[in-house]
PDB file of C-alpha atoms in Angstrom:
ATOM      1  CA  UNK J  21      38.894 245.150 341.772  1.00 49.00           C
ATOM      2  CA  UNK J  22      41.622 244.303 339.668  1.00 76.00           C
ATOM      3  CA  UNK J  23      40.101 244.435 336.122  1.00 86.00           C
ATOM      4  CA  UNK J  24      42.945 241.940 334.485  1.00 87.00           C
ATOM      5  CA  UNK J  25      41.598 239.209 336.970  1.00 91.00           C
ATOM      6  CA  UNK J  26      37.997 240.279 335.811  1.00 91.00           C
ATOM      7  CA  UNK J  27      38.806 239.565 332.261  1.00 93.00           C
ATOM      8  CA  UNK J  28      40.900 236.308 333.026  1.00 93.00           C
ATOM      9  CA  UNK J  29      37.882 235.403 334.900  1.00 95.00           C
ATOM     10  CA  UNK J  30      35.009 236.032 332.168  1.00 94.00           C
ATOM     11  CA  UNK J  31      37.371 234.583 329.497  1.00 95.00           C
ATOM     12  CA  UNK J  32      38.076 231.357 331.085  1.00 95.00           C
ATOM     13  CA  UNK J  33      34.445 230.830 332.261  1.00 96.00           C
ATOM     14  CA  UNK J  34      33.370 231.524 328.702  1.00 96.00           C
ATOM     15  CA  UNK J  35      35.590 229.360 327.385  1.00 95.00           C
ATOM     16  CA  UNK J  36      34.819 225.999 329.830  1.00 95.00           C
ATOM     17  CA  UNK J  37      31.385 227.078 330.011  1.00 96.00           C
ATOM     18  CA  UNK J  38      31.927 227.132 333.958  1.00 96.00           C
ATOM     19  CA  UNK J  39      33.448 228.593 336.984  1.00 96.00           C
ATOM     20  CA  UNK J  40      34.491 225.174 338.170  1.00 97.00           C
ATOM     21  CA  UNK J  41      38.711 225.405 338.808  1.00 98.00           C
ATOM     22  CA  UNK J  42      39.373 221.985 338.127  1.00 97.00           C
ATOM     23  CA  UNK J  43      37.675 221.936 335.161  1.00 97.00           C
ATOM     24  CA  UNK J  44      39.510 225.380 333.994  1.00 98.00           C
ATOM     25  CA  UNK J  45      42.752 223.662 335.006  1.00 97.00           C
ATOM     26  CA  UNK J  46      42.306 220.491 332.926  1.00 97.00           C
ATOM     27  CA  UNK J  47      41.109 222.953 330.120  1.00 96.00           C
ATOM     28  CA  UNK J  48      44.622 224.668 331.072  1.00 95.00           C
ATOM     29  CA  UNK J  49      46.494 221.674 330.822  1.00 96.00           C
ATOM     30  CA  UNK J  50      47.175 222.184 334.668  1.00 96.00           C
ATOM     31  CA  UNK J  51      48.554 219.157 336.332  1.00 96.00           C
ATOM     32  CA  UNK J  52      45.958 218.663 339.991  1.00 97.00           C
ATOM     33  CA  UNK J  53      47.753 216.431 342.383  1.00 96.00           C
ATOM     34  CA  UNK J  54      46.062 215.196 345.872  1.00 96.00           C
ATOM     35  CA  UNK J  55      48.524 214.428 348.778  1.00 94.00           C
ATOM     36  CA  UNK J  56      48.347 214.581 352.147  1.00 95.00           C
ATOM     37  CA  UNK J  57      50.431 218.023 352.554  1.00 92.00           C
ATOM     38  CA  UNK J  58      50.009 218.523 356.358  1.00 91.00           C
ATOM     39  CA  UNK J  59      48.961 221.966 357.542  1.00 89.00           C
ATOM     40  CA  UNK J  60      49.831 223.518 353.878  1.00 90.00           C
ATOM     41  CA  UNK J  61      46.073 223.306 351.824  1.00 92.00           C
ATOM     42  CA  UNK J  62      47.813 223.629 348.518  1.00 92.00           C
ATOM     43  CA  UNK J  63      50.573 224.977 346.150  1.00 91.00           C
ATOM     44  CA  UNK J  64      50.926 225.677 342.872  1.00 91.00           C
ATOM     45  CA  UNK J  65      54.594 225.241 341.365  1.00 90.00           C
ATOM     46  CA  UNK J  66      55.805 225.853 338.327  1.00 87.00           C
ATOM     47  CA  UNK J  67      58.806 223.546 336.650  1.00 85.00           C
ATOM     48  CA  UNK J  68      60.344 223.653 333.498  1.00 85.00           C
ATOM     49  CA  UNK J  69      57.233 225.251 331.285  1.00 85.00           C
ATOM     50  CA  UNK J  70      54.919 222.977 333.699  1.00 90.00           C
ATOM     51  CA  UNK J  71      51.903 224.431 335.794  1.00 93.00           C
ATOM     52  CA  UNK J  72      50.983 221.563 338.503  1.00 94.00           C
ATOM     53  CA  UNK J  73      49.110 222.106 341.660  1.00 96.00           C
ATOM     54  CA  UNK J  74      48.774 220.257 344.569  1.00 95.00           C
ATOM     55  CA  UNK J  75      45.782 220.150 347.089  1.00 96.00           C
ATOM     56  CA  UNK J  76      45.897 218.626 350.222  1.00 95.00           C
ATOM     57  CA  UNK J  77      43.483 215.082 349.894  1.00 95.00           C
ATOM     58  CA  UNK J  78      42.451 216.113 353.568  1.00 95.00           C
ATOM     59  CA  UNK J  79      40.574 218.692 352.977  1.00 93.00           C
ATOM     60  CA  UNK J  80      36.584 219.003 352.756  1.00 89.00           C
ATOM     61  CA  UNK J  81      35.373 218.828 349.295  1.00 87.00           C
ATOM     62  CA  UNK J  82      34.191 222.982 349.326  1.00 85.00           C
ATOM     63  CA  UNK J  83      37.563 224.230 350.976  1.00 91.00           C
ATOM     64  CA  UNK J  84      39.448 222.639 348.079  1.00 94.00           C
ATOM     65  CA  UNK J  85      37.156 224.114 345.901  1.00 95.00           C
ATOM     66  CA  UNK J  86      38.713 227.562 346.920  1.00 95.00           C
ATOM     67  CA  UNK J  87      41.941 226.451 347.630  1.00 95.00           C
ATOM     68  CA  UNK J  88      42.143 225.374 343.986  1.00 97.00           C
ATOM     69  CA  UNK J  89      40.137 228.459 342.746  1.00 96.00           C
ATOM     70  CA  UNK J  90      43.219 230.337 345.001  1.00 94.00           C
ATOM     71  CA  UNK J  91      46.062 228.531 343.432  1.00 94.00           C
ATOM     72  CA  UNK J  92      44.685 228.795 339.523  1.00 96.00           C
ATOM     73  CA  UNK J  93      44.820 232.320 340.147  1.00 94.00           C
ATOM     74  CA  UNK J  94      48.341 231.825 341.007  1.00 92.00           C
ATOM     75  CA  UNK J  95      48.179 229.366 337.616  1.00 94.00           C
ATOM     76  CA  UNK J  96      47.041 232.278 335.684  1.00 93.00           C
ATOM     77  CA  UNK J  97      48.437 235.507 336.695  1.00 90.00           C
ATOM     78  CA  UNK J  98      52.108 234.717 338.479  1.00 80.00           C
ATOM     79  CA  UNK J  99      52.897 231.543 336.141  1.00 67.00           C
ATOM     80  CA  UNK J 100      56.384 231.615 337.177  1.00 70.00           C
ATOM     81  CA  UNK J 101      55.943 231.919 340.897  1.00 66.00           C
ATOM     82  CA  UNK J 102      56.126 229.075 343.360  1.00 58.00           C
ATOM     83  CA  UNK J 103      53.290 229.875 345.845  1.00 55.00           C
ATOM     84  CA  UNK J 104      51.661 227.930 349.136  1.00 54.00           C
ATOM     85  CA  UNK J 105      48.232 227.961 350.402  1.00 53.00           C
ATOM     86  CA  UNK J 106      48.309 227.787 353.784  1.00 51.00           C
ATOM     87  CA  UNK J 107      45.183 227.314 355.939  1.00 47.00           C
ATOM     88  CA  UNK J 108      43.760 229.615 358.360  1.00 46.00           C
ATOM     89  CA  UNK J 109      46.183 231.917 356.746  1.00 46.00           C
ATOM     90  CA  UNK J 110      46.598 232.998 352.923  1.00 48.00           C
ATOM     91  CA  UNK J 111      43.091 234.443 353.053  1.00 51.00           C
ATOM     92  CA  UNK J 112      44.274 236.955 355.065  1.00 50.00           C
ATOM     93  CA  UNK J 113      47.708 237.874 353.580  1.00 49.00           C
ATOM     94  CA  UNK J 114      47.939 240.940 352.050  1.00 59.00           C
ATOM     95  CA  UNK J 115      51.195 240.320 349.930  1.00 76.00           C
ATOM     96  CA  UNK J 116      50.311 241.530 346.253  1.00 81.00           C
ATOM     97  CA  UNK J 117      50.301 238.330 344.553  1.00 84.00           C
ATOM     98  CA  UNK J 118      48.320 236.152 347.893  1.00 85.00           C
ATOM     99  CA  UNK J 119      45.608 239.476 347.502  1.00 87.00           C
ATOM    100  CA  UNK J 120      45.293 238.783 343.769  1.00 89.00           C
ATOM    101  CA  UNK J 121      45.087 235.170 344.254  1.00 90.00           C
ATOM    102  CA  UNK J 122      42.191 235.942 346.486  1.00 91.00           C
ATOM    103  CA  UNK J 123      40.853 238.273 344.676  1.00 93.00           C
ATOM    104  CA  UNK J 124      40.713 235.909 341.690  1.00 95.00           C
ATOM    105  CA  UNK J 125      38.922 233.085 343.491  1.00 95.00           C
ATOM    106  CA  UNK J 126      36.456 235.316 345.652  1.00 95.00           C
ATOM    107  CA  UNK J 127      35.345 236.340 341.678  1.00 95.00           C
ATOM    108  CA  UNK J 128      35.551 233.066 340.138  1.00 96.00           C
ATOM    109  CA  UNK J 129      33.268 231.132 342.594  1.00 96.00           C
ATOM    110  CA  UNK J 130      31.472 234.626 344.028  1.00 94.00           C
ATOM    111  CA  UNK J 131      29.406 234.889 340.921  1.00 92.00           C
ATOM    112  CA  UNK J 132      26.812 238.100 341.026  1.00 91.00           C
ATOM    113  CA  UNK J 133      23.972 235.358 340.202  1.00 92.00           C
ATOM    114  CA  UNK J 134      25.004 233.805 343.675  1.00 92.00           C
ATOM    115  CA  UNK J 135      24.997 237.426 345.070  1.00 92.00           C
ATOM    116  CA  UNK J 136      21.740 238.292 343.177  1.00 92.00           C
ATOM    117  CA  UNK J 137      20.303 234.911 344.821  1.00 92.00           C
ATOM    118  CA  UNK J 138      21.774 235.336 348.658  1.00 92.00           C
ATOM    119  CA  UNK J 139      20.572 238.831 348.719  1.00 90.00           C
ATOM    120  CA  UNK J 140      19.087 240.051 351.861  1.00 90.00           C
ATOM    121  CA  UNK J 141      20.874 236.790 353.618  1.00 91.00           C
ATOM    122  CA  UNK J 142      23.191 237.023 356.167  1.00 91.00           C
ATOM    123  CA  UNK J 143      26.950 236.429 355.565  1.00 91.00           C
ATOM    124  CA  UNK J 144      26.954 233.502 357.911  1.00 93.00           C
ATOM    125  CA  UNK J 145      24.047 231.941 356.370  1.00 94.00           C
ATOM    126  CA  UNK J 146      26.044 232.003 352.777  1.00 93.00           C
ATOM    127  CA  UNK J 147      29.021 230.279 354.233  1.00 90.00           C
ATOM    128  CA  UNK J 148      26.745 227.930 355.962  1.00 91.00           C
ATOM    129  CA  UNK J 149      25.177 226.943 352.072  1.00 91.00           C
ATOM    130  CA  UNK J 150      27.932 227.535 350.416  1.00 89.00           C
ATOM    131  CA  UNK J 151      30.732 226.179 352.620  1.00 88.00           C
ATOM    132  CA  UNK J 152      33.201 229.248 352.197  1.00 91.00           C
ATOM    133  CA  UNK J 153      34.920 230.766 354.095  1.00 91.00           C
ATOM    134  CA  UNK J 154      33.660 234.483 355.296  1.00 91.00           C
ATOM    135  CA  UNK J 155      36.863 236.029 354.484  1.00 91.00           C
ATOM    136  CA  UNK J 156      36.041 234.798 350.689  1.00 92.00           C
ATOM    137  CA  UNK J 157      32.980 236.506 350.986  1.00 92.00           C
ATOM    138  CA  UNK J 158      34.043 239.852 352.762  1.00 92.00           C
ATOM    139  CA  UNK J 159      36.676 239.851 349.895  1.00 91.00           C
ATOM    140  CA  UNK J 160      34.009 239.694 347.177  1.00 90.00           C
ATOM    141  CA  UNK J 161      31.744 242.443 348.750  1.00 88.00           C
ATOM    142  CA  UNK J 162      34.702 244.514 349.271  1.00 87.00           C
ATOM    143  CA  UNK J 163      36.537 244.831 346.547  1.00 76.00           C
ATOM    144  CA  UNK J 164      34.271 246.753 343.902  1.00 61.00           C
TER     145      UNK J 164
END
């Protein structure tokens, strides 16, 4: 595990006194726009010393959780990269920024309370409480 995103991570929890993204992206002064974006789950651009991201308004209420966990990542370690989120298919990218966007929000809503309090359940039965996606959780586990 990437110990940068780690410390990005604890900071900016510590700070908001949460792991919630959208609050850590108000906090950041992060722009969150809802449209309807099609098959693409969410961006995050960055224009003229301005972070925005966009998440698609079609999405269930836990899958834009991580999509916005995924695209603050991109908010707070490749600031002046223009990156996608595209469903079904970022989570299993393995370009180095889409792995440390991952990475990033496998961490920031993976905490090891949640771990601590899942333990000895099934991976399917954590998705099915938690509504993430299994590659989110694989990620987590797998990247000590």
């Amino acid at each position: 595990m990437n110990s940068k995103i780690l410390r990005f991570i604890q900071y900016y929890t510590r700070l908001c006194g949460t792991n919630d993204p959208f609050v850590i992206a108000d906090y950041l002064n992060i722009e969150v726009f809802r449209y309807p974006l099609g098959r693409i789950s969410g961006y995050y651009k960055y224009l003229k010393r301005h972070k925005c991201i966009y998440i698609n308004c079609d999405l269930e209420d836990h899958f834009s959780k991580v999509v916005m966990a995924h695209e603050l990542g991109h908010a707070v370690l490749h600031v002046k990269e223009n990156c996608a989120f595209m469903s079904n298919r970022t989570l299993l990218l393995t370009s180095k920024i889409e792995r440390q966007a991952n990475l990033f929000a496998a961490y920031l809503l993976i905490t090891d309370d949640m771990l601590s309090s899942y333990a000895g359940y099934t991976q399917e039965y954590f998705c099915s409480c938690t509504g993430y996606p299994r590659e989110l959780i694989e990620l987590r586990l797998n990247s000590h």
